């Protein structure tokens, strides 16, 4: 696998930095390299623009190619049709009906690594539109992540939120809303911040103090003051934000749900339709961004192929 990745130009195929591909240009070149490498194997054929429309338990597949129906049969089939987000890439999740009809259990596709909606005040929306909060800590329940988030007119997203998104989503689904806490100064203790508040000069405005003494950006100060809140050390350390809805599934970076592991062998072969394998985001797993999803796709594909 490492050799294959090196040959097509994937520098890291699991990364803590999230930089799976170094640059956009390199990613495009990588796909070309990948395609060329695959085509160099005898017996490999690539059929572009073929859309899988149906299949039956005898493993007869029907593809649509420019309006033409093409039937293909195979002894072994590995499906890697993706999840149900970013439909413009072709991963529309329509396969769930096709697979369910075969009697193979699939759990509902739901957004994961997604943004959430917040009912910001008009003042906040007009003033900030979109901005980053860097080097912060987000806590939801007993889980907490240190990273950054982006505040937008509709709500909040970004790596810290994505990492907690399945828990936040589940809480919203059961309770209609949930609350996260943002620590805007994770490197300073509450006592240290209280001491700085005590040392604030009486003539200094609160926003000047927050900017100079605590090095907070205007958007962080706006968040502290949102909905008439007064600035305090506890508000800096524990700025609560109520989240109401997930953003639409199509905007999510990935989807949870998919073909249940319980109906598959440990090589991801269907117990109901032997010879039919599922890999990648079609499977019912969830992972944070940062390379873990791609790693899951590579690993499950590798494992399925070990069966042959
Ligand atoms: C914006 C964005 C950023 C991401 N960033 C990261 C990241 O930093 N790290 C990480 O690990 N992951 C990331 N991911 C997720 C990662 O890209 C996916 O998890 C991974 O690509 C899933 O691979 P897959 O092969 O299962 O499916 P996909 O890559 O979705 O491929 C499925 C393919 O099947 C095709 N298809 C679907 N239905 C049919 C049909 N009926 N007939 C024919 N073809 C069909 C689709 O057109 C598509 O080409 C990101 C995703 C997005 C959208």
mmCIF file of C-alpha atoms and ligand atoms in Angstrom:
data_model
loop_
_atom_site.group_PDB
_atom_site.id
_atom_site.type_symbol
_atom_site.label_atom_id
_atom_site.label_comp_id
_atom_site.label_asym_id
_atom_site.label_seq_id
_atom_site.Cartn_x
_atom_site.Cartn_y
_atom_site.Cartn_z
ATOM 1 C CA UNK A 1 0.000 0.000 0.000
ATOM 2 C CA UNK A 2 2.800 2.429 0.930
ATOM 3 C CA UNK A 3 4.603 1.615 -2.322
ATOM 4 C CA UNK A 4 1.408 2.149 -4.315
ATOM 5 C CA UNK A 5 0.766 5.481 -2.585
ATOM 6 C CA UNK A 6 4.341 6.607 -3.164
ATOM 7 C CA UNK A 7 4.076 5.758 -6.878
ATOM 8 C CA UNK A 8 0.925 7.807 -7.391
ATOM 9 C CA UNK A 9 2.122 10.701 -5.242
ATOM 10 C CA UNK A 10 0.250 10.371 -1.941
ATOM 11 C CA UNK A 11 2.817 11.639 0.535
ATOM 12 C CA UNK A 12 0.941 10.676 3.670
ATOM 13 C CA UNK A 13 -2.126 8.541 3.730
ATOM 14 C CA UNK A 14 -2.906 9.208 7.333
ATOM 15 C CA UNK A 15 -2.098 12.607 8.668
ATOM 16 C CA UNK A 16 -2.601 14.406 11.951
ATOM 17 C CA UNK A 17 -2.357 17.686 10.068
ATOM 18 C CA UNK A 18 -5.172 16.803 7.665
ATOM 19 C CA UNK A 19 -2.828 17.432 4.733
ATOM 20 C CA UNK A 20 -3.361 14.184 2.918
ATOM 21 C CA UNK A 21 -2.416 15.794 -0.361
ATOM 22 C CA UNK A 22 0.121 18.620 -0.210
ATOM 23 C CA UNK A 23 -1.512 20.931 -2.765
ATOM 24 C CA UNK A 24 -4.553 21.092 -4.999
ATOM 25 C CA UNK A 25 -2.452 20.786 -8.131
ATOM 26 C CA UNK A 26 -0.661 17.790 -6.734
ATOM 27 C CA UNK A 27 -3.995 16.118 -5.884
ATOM 28 C CA UNK A 28 -5.132 16.456 -9.524
ATOM 29 C CA UNK A 29 -1.795 15.115 -10.763
ATOM 30 C CA UNK A 30 -2.046 12.306 -8.229
ATOM 31 C CA UNK A 31 -5.390 11.205 -9.679
ATOM 32 C CA UNK A 32 -3.902 11.174 -13.188
ATOM 33 C CA UNK A 33 -0.926 9.126 -11.912
ATOM 34 C CA UNK A 34 -3.286 6.784 -10.137
ATOM 35 C CA UNK A 35 -5.373 6.237 -13.262
ATOM 36 C CA UNK A 36 -2.270 5.638 -15.394
ATOM 37 C CA UNK A 37 -0.861 3.157 -12.906
ATOM 38 C CA UNK A 38 -4.109 1.181 -12.747
ATOM 39 C CA UNK A 39 -4.367 1.113 -16.531
ATOM 40 C CA UNK A 40 -0.873 -0.318 -16.768
ATOM 41 C CA UNK A 41 -2.129 -3.532 -15.086
ATOM 42 C CA UNK A 42 -3.232 -6.152 -17.603
ATOM 43 C CA UNK A 43 -6.879 -7.006 -17.147
ATOM 44 C CA UNK A 44 -7.781 -3.602 -15.725
ATOM 45 C CA UNK A 45 -10.453 -1.626 -17.629
ATOM 46 C CA UNK A 46 -11.851 1.757 -16.754
ATOM 47 C CA UNK A 47 -15.363 2.642 -17.910
ATOM 48 C CA UNK A 48 -16.052 6.322 -17.413
ATOM 49 C CA UNK A 49 -19.518 7.895 -17.119
ATOM 50 C CA UNK A 50 -21.188 4.581 -16.335
ATOM 51 C CA UNK A 51 -23.833 4.952 -13.673
ATOM 52 C CA UNK A 52 -24.904 1.872 -11.726
ATOM 53 C CA UNK A 53 -28.711 1.826 -11.769
ATOM 54 C CA UNK A 54 -29.660 -1.595 -10.450
ATOM 55 C CA UNK A 55 -28.372 -5.008 -9.520
ATOM 56 C CA UNK A 56 -29.868 -8.309 -8.445
ATOM 57 C CA UNK A 57 -28.800 -11.076 -6.119
ATOM 58 C CA UNK A 58 -27.350 -13.040 -9.097
ATOM 59 C CA UNK A 59 -24.858 -10.153 -9.331
ATOM 60 C CA UNK A 60 -26.141 -8.848 -12.656
ATOM 61 C CA UNK A 61 -25.486 -5.115 -12.746
ATOM 62 C CA UNK A 62 -27.215 -2.575 -14.988
ATOM 63 C CA UNK A 63 -25.327 0.584 -15.890
ATOM 64 C CA UNK A 64 -26.570 3.633 -17.708
ATOM 65 C CA UNK A 65 -24.036 4.931 -20.213
ATOM 66 C CA UNK A 66 -25.288 7.967 -22.122
ATOM 67 C CA UNK A 67 -28.851 6.580 -22.158
ATOM 68 C CA UNK A 68 -27.797 3.064 -23.080
ATOM 69 C CA UNK A 69 -28.485 0.173 -20.665
ATOM 70 C CA UNK A 70 -25.411 -1.988 -20.159
ATOM 71 C CA UNK A 71 -25.638 -5.308 -18.341
ATOM 72 C CA UNK A 72 -22.579 -6.764 -16.637
ATOM 73 C CA UNK A 73 -22.256 -9.953 -14.581
ATOM 74 C CA UNK A 74 -19.412 -10.772 -12.260
ATOM 75 C CA UNK A 75 -18.432 -13.456 -9.821
ATOM 76 C CA UNK A 76 -17.046 -10.905 -7.366
ATOM 77 C CA UNK A 77 -18.040 -7.258 -7.099
ATOM 78 C CA UNK A 78 -16.526 -4.624 -4.829
ATOM 79 C CA UNK A 79 -18.733 -1.573 -4.482
ATOM 80 C CA UNK A 80 -17.171 1.738 -3.393
ATOM 81 C CA UNK A 81 -19.981 4.199 -4.129
ATOM 82 C CA UNK A 82 -19.216 6.579 -1.253
ATOM 83 C CA UNK A 83 -21.512 8.238 1.272
ATOM 84 C CA UNK A 84 -24.308 10.725 0.702
ATOM 85 C CA UNK A 85 -22.699 14.172 0.811
ATOM 86 C CA UNK A 86 -21.214 16.424 -1.877
ATOM 87 C CA UNK A 87 -23.589 15.047 -4.514
ATOM 88 C CA UNK A 88 -21.821 17.041 -7.219
ATOM 89 C CA UNK A 89 -18.961 14.533 -6.942
ATOM 90 C CA UNK A 90 -21.412 11.730 -7.803
ATOM 91 C CA UNK A 91 -21.633 10.373 -4.239
ATOM 92 C CA UNK A 92 -25.388 10.814 -3.916
ATOM 93 C CA UNK A 93 -26.176 7.872 -1.627
ATOM 94 C CA UNK A 94 -28.862 6.634 -4.041
ATOM 95 C CA UNK A 95 -27.352 3.163 -3.759
ATOM 96 C CA UNK A 96 -29.054 2.682 -0.360
ATOM 97 C CA UNK A 97 -32.376 1.711 -2.040
ATOM 98 C CA UNK A 98 -30.642 -0.622 -4.485
ATOM 99 C CA UNK A 99 -28.762 -2.430 -1.683
ATOM 100 C CA UNK A 100 -31.736 -2.570 0.679
ATOM 101 C CA UNK A 101 -33.778 -4.248 -2.092
ATOM 102 C CA UNK A 102 -31.223 -7.080 -2.048
ATOM 103 C CA UNK A 103 -32.133 -7.669 1.616
ATOM 104 C CA UNK A 104 -28.850 -6.165 2.839
ATOM 105 C CA UNK A 105 -29.365 -3.949 5.876
ATOM 106 C CA UNK A 106 -28.268 -0.339 5.582
ATOM 107 C CA UNK A 107 -28.536 2.293 8.321
ATOM 108 C CA UNK A 108 -29.678 5.798 7.410
ATOM 109 C CA UNK A 109 -26.997 8.135 6.020
ATOM 110 C CA UNK A 110 -26.579 11.138 8.337
ATOM 111 C CA UNK A 111 -24.260 14.143 8.263
ATOM 112 C CA UNK A 112 -20.886 13.779 9.997
ATOM 113 C CA UNK A 113 -17.993 16.255 10.005
ATOM 114 C CA UNK A 114 -20.599 18.922 9.428
ATOM 115 C CA UNK A 115 -21.428 22.469 10.498
ATOM 116 C CA UNK A 116 -24.269 23.499 12.832
ATOM 117 C CA UNK A 117 -26.765 26.340 12.881
ATOM 118 C CA UNK A 118 -26.762 29.043 15.565
ATOM 119 C CA UNK A 119 -29.387 31.732 16.012
ATOM 120 C CA UNK A 120 -26.895 34.638 16.121
ATOM 121 C CA UNK A 121 -28.232 38.130 16.812
ATOM 122 C CA UNK A 122 -28.641 40.376 13.744
ATOM 123 C CA UNK A 123 -25.907 42.604 15.192
ATOM 124 C CA UNK A 124 -23.425 39.708 15.319
ATOM 125 C CA UNK A 125 -24.355 38.476 11.818
ATOM 126 C CA UNK A 126 -24.027 41.935 10.262
ATOM 127 C CA UNK A 127 -20.776 42.729 12.015
ATOM 128 C CA UNK A 128 -18.880 39.492 11.532
ATOM 129 C CA UNK A 129 -20.358 37.555 8.586
ATOM 130 C CA UNK A 130 -17.500 35.028 8.664
ATOM 131 C CA UNK A 131 -14.358 34.702 10.757
ATOM 132 C CA UNK A 132 -12.061 32.258 12.527
ATOM 133 C CA UNK A 133 -11.567 31.604 16.201
ATOM 134 C CA UNK A 134 -8.091 30.133 16.445
ATOM 135 C CA UNK A 135 -6.421 28.250 19.260
ATOM 136 C CA UNK A 136 -9.581 27.642 21.252
ATOM 137 C CA UNK A 137 -11.052 24.636 23.051
ATOM 138 C CA UNK A 138 -14.579 23.380 22.403
ATOM 139 C CA UNK A 139 -16.319 21.239 24.993
ATOM 140 C CA UNK A 140 -19.509 19.269 24.449
ATOM 141 C CA UNK A 141 -20.614 17.146 27.386
ATOM 142 C CA UNK A 142 -17.513 15.389 28.670
ATOM 143 C CA UNK A 143 -15.647 15.619 25.349
ATOM 144 C CA UNK A 144 -13.385 18.435 24.423
ATOM 145 C CA UNK A 145 -11.235 19.297 21.397
ATOM 146 C CA UNK A 146 -8.600 21.955 20.932
ATOM 147 C CA UNK A 147 -8.450 23.371 17.401
ATOM 148 C CA UNK A 148 -10.128 26.184 15.490
ATOM 149 C CA UNK A 149 -13.633 26.964 14.271
ATOM 150 C CA UNK A 150 -15.189 29.251 11.704
ATOM 151 C CA UNK A 151 -18.196 31.393 12.654
ATOM 152 C CA UNK A 152 -20.528 32.157 9.749
ATOM 153 C CA UNK A 153 -23.860 33.936 9.430
ATOM 154 C CA UNK A 154 -25.647 30.590 9.725
ATOM 155 C CA UNK A 155 -23.607 29.113 12.554
ATOM 156 C CA UNK A 156 -20.347 27.368 13.249
ATOM 157 C CA UNK A 157 -18.077 24.826 11.595
ATOM 158 C CA UNK A 158 -14.418 23.831 11.412
ATOM 159 C CA UNK A 159 -12.112 21.113 12.664
ATOM 160 C CA UNK A 160 -13.003 21.324 16.387
ATOM 161 C CA UNK A 161 -16.719 21.107 15.595
ATOM 162 C CA UNK A 162 -16.277 18.338 13.000
ATOM 163 C CA UNK A 163 -14.466 16.182 15.548
ATOM 164 C CA UNK A 164 -17.457 16.399 17.907
ATOM 165 C CA UNK A 165 -20.116 16.491 15.209
ATOM 166 C CA UNK A 166 -21.569 12.994 15.680
ATOM 167 C CA UNK A 167 -22.146 13.617 19.411
ATOM 168 C CA UNK A 168 -23.550 17.099 18.805
ATOM 169 C CA UNK A 169 -25.797 15.750 16.005
ATOM 170 C CA UNK A 170 -27.133 12.916 18.195
ATOM 171 C CA UNK A 171 -27.874 15.351 21.028
ATOM 172 C CA UNK A 172 -29.747 17.717 18.691
ATOM 173 C CA UNK A 173 -31.725 14.794 17.251
ATOM 174 C CA UNK A 174 -32.850 13.695 20.709
ATOM 175 C CA UNK A 175 -33.283 17.090 22.425
ATOM 176 C CA UNK A 176 -33.866 19.558 19.558
ATOM 177 C CA UNK A 177 -30.813 21.602 20.556
ATOM 178 C CA UNK A 178 -27.536 21.361 22.430
ATOM 179 C CA UNK A 179 -24.942 23.649 23.972
ATOM 180 C CA UNK A 180 -21.189 23.783 23.432
ATOM 181 C CA UNK A 181 -18.738 25.721 25.546
ATOM 182 C CA UNK A 182 -15.893 27.661 23.932
ATOM 183 C CA UNK A 183 -12.757 28.369 25.946
ATOM 184 C CA UNK A 184 -11.256 31.379 24.179
ATOM 185 C CA UNK A 185 -8.027 31.247 26.204
ATOM 186 C CA UNK A 186 -7.221 27.575 26.824
ATOM 187 C CA UNK A 187 -3.628 28.348 27.857
ATOM 188 C CA UNK A 188 -4.658 30.672 30.685
ATOM 189 C CA UNK A 189 -6.264 29.516 33.935
ATOM 190 C CA UNK A 190 -9.433 31.214 35.156
ATOM 191 C CA UNK A 191 -7.407 32.625 38.087
ATOM 192 C CA UNK A 192 -4.904 34.236 35.710
ATOM 193 C CA UNK A 193 -7.720 35.781 33.678
ATOM 194 C CA UNK A 194 -9.466 37.001 36.837
ATOM 195 C CA UNK A 195 -6.221 38.668 37.939
ATOM 196 C CA UNK A 196 -5.983 40.444 34.605
ATOM 197 C CA UNK A 197 -9.594 41.624 34.945
ATOM 198 C CA UNK A 198 -8.744 42.972 38.418
ATOM 199 C CA UNK A 199 -5.766 44.866 36.936
ATOM 200 C CA UNK A 200 -7.932 46.525 34.236
ATOM 201 C CA UNK A 201 -7.568 50.315 34.306
ATOM 202 C CA UNK A 202 -10.879 52.017 35.071
ATOM 203 C CA UNK A 203 -10.605 54.374 32.073
ATOM 204 C CA UNK A 204 -9.864 51.568 29.627
ATOM 205 C CA UNK A 205 -12.854 50.337 27.597
ATOM 206 C CA UNK A 206 -13.705 46.660 27.984
ATOM 207 C CA UNK A 207 -12.992 45.883 24.322
ATOM 208 C CA UNK A 208 -9.590 47.603 24.487
ATOM 209 C CA UNK A 209 -8.802 45.617 27.633
ATOM 210 C CA UNK A 210 -9.862 42.307 26.038
ATOM 211 C CA UNK A 211 -7.827 43.093 22.942
ATOM 212 C CA UNK A 212 -4.677 44.267 24.741
ATOM 213 C CA UNK A 213 -4.587 42.221 27.900
ATOM 214 C CA UNK A 214 -6.043 38.961 26.605
ATOM 215 C CA UNK A 215 -5.066 39.356 22.919
ATOM 216 C CA UNK A 216 -8.602 38.527 21.771
ATOM 217 C CA UNK A 217 -9.681 39.203 18.170
ATOM 218 C CA UNK A 218 -12.741 41.379 17.446
ATOM 219 C CA UNK A 219 -14.812 38.300 16.568
ATOM 220 C CA UNK A 220 -13.939 36.654 19.922
ATOM 221 C CA UNK A 221 -14.912 39.868 21.700
ATOM 222 C CA UNK A 222 -18.152 39.934 19.674
ATOM 223 C CA UNK A 223 -18.873 36.371 20.783
ATOM 224 C CA UNK A 224 -18.271 37.267 24.440
ATOM 225 C CA UNK A 225 -20.761 40.159 24.159
ATOM 226 C CA UNK A 226 -23.299 38.247 22.020
ATOM 227 C CA UNK A 227 -26.911 38.561 23.230
ATOM 228 C CA UNK A 228 -26.033 41.259 25.793
ATOM 229 C CA UNK A 229 -23.587 39.193 27.829
ATOM 230 C CA UNK A 230 -21.093 41.132 29.925
ATOM 231 C CA UNK A 231 -17.411 40.264 29.644
ATOM 232 C CA UNK A 232 -15.979 38.318 32.586
ATOM 233 C CA UNK A 233 -13.243 35.781 33.196
ATOM 234 C CA UNK A 234 -15.791 32.966 33.285
ATOM 235 C CA UNK A 235 -17.332 34.128 29.991
ATOM 236 C CA UNK A 236 -13.844 34.036 28.382
ATOM 237 C CA UNK A 237 -13.266 30.488 29.650
ATOM 238 C CA UNK A 238 -16.807 29.218 29.167
ATOM 239 C CA UNK A 239 -18.592 30.990 26.321
ATOM 240 C CA UNK A 240 -21.725 28.930 25.752
ATOM 241 C CA UNK A 241 -23.272 28.682 22.295
ATOM 242 C CA UNK A 242 -26.575 26.951 21.563
ATOM 243 C CA UNK A 243 -26.609 24.795 18.420
ATOM 244 C CA UNK A 244 -29.944 23.998 16.796
ATOM 245 C CA UNK A 245 -29.611 22.047 13.533
ATOM 246 C CA UNK A 246 -27.011 20.238 11.476
ATOM 247 C CA UNK A 247 -26.245 21.945 8.183
ATOM 248 C CA UNK A 248 -27.716 20.055 5.184
ATOM 249 C CA UNK A 249 -26.242 16.617 4.575
ATOM 250 C CA UNK A 250 -24.917 17.654 1.162
ATOM 251 C CA UNK A 251 -22.530 20.148 2.828
ATOM 252 C CA UNK A 252 -21.128 17.546 5.230
ATOM 253 C CA UNK A 253 -17.584 16.320 4.644
ATOM 254 C CA UNK A 254 -18.716 12.745 5.242
ATOM 255 C CA UNK A 255 -21.742 10.727 6.263
ATOM 256 C CA UNK A 256 -22.352 8.270 9.078
ATOM 257 C CA UNK A 257 -24.460 5.215 8.395
ATOM 258 C CA UNK A 258 -24.325 2.747 5.540
ATOM 259 C CA UNK A 259 -24.049 -1.011 5.135
ATOM 260 C CA UNK A 260 -24.102 -2.618 8.606
ATOM 261 C CA UNK A 261 -21.008 -4.537 9.645
ATOM 262 C CA UNK A 262 -23.262 -7.214 11.169
ATOM 263 C CA UNK A 263 -24.456 -8.280 7.694
ATOM 264 C CA UNK A 264 -20.893 -8.583 6.342
ATOM 265 C CA UNK A 265 -18.028 -11.012 6.803
ATOM 266 C CA UNK A 266 -14.775 -9.693 8.229
ATOM 267 C CA UNK A 267 -13.680 -9.095 4.633
ATOM 268 C CA UNK A 268 -16.766 -6.892 4.080
ATOM 269 C CA UNK A 269 -18.475 -9.511 1.912
ATOM 270 C CA UNK A 270 -22.262 -9.654 2.102
ATOM 271 C CA UNK A 271 -23.513 -12.742 3.952
ATOM 272 C CA UNK A 272 -26.742 -12.525 1.952
ATOM 273 C CA UNK A 273 -25.135 -12.109 -1.500
ATOM 274 C CA UNK A 274 -21.752 -13.896 -1.469
ATOM 275 C CA UNK A 275 -19.252 -12.283 -3.820
ATOM 276 C CA UNK A 276 -20.586 -8.775 -3.187
ATOM 277 C CA UNK A 277 -18.221 -6.581 -1.144
ATOM 278 C CA UNK A 278 -18.593 -3.064 0.241
ATOM 279 C CA UNK A 279 -15.731 -0.721 1.089
ATOM 280 C CA UNK A 280 -15.100 2.894 2.048
ATOM 281 C CA UNK A 281 -17.747 5.349 3.112
ATOM 282 C CA UNK A 282 -20.556 2.972 2.064
ATOM 283 C CA UNK A 283 -19.809 1.140 5.315
ATOM 284 C CA UNK A 284 -21.453 2.120 8.591
ATOM 285 C CA UNK A 285 -18.456 3.828 10.191
ATOM 286 C CA UNK A 286 -17.636 7.365 11.133
ATOM 287 C CA UNK A 287 -14.299 9.076 11.587
ATOM 288 C CA UNK A 288 -13.015 12.621 12.046
ATOM 289 C CA UNK A 289 -11.288 14.476 9.218
ATOM 290 C CA UNK A 290 -7.515 14.606 9.152
ATOM 291 C CA UNK A 291 -6.905 11.576 6.953
ATOM 292 C CA UNK A 292 -8.850 9.051 9.023
ATOM 293 C CA UNK A 293 -11.712 8.724 6.511
ATOM 294 C CA UNK A 294 -9.366 8.118 3.616
ATOM 295 C CA UNK A 295 -7.390 5.707 5.760
ATOM 296 C CA UNK A 296 -10.651 3.855 6.459
ATOM 297 C CA UNK A 297 -11.348 3.662 2.714
ATOM 298 C CA UNK A 298 -7.871 2.367 1.869
ATOM 299 C CA UNK A 299 -7.899 -0.165 4.713
ATOM 300 C CA UNK A 300 -11.351 -1.587 3.991
ATOM 301 C CA UNK A 301 -10.538 -1.888 0.252
ATOM 302 C CA UNK A 302 -7.240 -3.596 1.048
ATOM 303 C CA UNK A 303 -8.980 -5.991 3.438
ATOM 304 C CA UNK A 304 -11.707 -6.860 0.897
ATOM 305 C CA UNK A 305 -9.073 -7.640 -1.755
ATOM 306 C CA UNK A 306 -7.199 -9.990 0.587
ATOM 307 C CA UNK A 307 -10.108 -12.375 0.111
ATOM 308 C CA UNK A 308 -9.249 -13.139 -3.527
HETATM 309 C C1 LIG B 1 -14.616 18.680 1.047
HETATM 310 C C2 LIG B 1 -14.143 17.351 1.575
HETATM 311 C C3 LIG B 1 -12.977 17.309 2.330
HETATM 312 C C4 LIG B 1 -12.537 16.086 2.838
HETATM 313 N N1 LIG B 1 -11.399 16.064 3.577
HETATM 314 C C5 LIG B 1 -10.952 14.902 4.078
HETATM 315 C C6 LIG B 1 -9.756 14.842 4.826
HETATM 316 O O1 LIG B 1 -9.092 15.843 5.080
HETATM 317 N N2 LIG B 1 -9.362 13.634 5.278
HETATM 318 C C7 LIG B 1 -10.060 12.482 5.043
HETATM 319 O O2 LIG B 1 -9.649 11.418 5.461
HETATM 320 N N3 LIG B 1 -11.187 12.520 4.318
HETATM 321 C C8 LIG B 1 -11.656 13.679 3.840
HETATM 322 N N4 LIG B 1 -12.817 13.714 3.119
HETATM 323 C C9 LIG B 1 -13.620 12.479 3.011
HETATM 324 C C10 LIG B 1 -13.101 11.530 1.964
HETATM 325 O O3 LIG B 1 -12.889 12.240 0.758
HETATM 326 C C11 LIG B 1 -14.150 10.424 1.751
HETATM 327 O O4 LIG B 1 -14.404 9.770 2.977
HETATM 328 C C12 LIG B 1 -13.654 9.402 0.739
HETATM 329 O O5 LIG B 1 -13.410 10.020 -0.515
HETATM 330 C C13 LIG B 1 -14.687 8.318 0.538
HETATM 331 O O6 LIG B 1 -14.164 7.421 -0.417
HETATM 332 P P1 LIG B 1 -15.084 6.369 -1.141
HETATM 333 O O7 LIG B 1 -14.230 5.709 -2.159
HETATM 334 O O8 LIG B 1 -15.787 5.534 -0.144
HETATM 335 O O9 LIG B 1 -16.200 7.244 -1.842
HETATM 336 P P2 LIG B 1 -16.064 8.488 -2.822
HETATM 337 O O10 LIG B 1 -14.706 9.089 -2.783
HETATM 338 O O11 LIG B 1 -17.238 9.348 -2.491
HETATM 339 O O12 LIG B 1 -16.242 7.834 -4.246
HETATM 340 C C14 LIG B 1 -17.463 7.224 -4.624
HETATM 341 C C15 LIG B 1 -17.519 7.234 -6.135
HETATM 342 O O13 LIG B 1 -18.614 6.435 -6.541
HETATM 343 C C16 LIG B 1 -19.292 7.129 -7.587
HETATM 344 N N5 LIG B 1 -20.695 6.681 -7.579
HETATM 345 C C17 LIG B 1 -21.650 6.854 -6.638
HETATM 346 N N6 LIG B 1 -22.806 6.276 -7.016
HETATM 347 C C18 LIG B 1 -22.571 5.712 -8.230
HETATM 348 C C19 LIG B 1 -23.386 4.945 -9.133
HETATM 349 N N7 LIG B 1 -24.642 4.631 -8.860
HETATM 350 N N8 LIG B 1 -22.830 4.550 -10.301
HETATM 351 C C20 LIG B 1 -21.526 4.842 -10.594
HETATM 352 N N9 LIG B 1 -20.715 5.538 -9.771
HETATM 353 C C21 LIG B 1 -21.234 5.967 -8.608
HETATM 354 C C22 LIG B 1 -19.144 8.594 -7.248
HETATM 355 O O14 LIG B 1 -19.289 9.379 -8.405
HETATM 356 C C23 LIG B 1 -17.737 8.622 -6.711
HETATM 357 O O15 LIG B 1 -16.810 8.843 -7.733
HETATM 358 C C24 LIG B 1 -13.278 14.898 2.580
HETATM 359 C C25 LIG B 1 -14.435 14.956 1.821
HETATM 360 C C26 LIG B 1 -14.873 16.171 1.324
HETATM 361 C C27 LIG B 1 -16.150 16.215 0.515
#
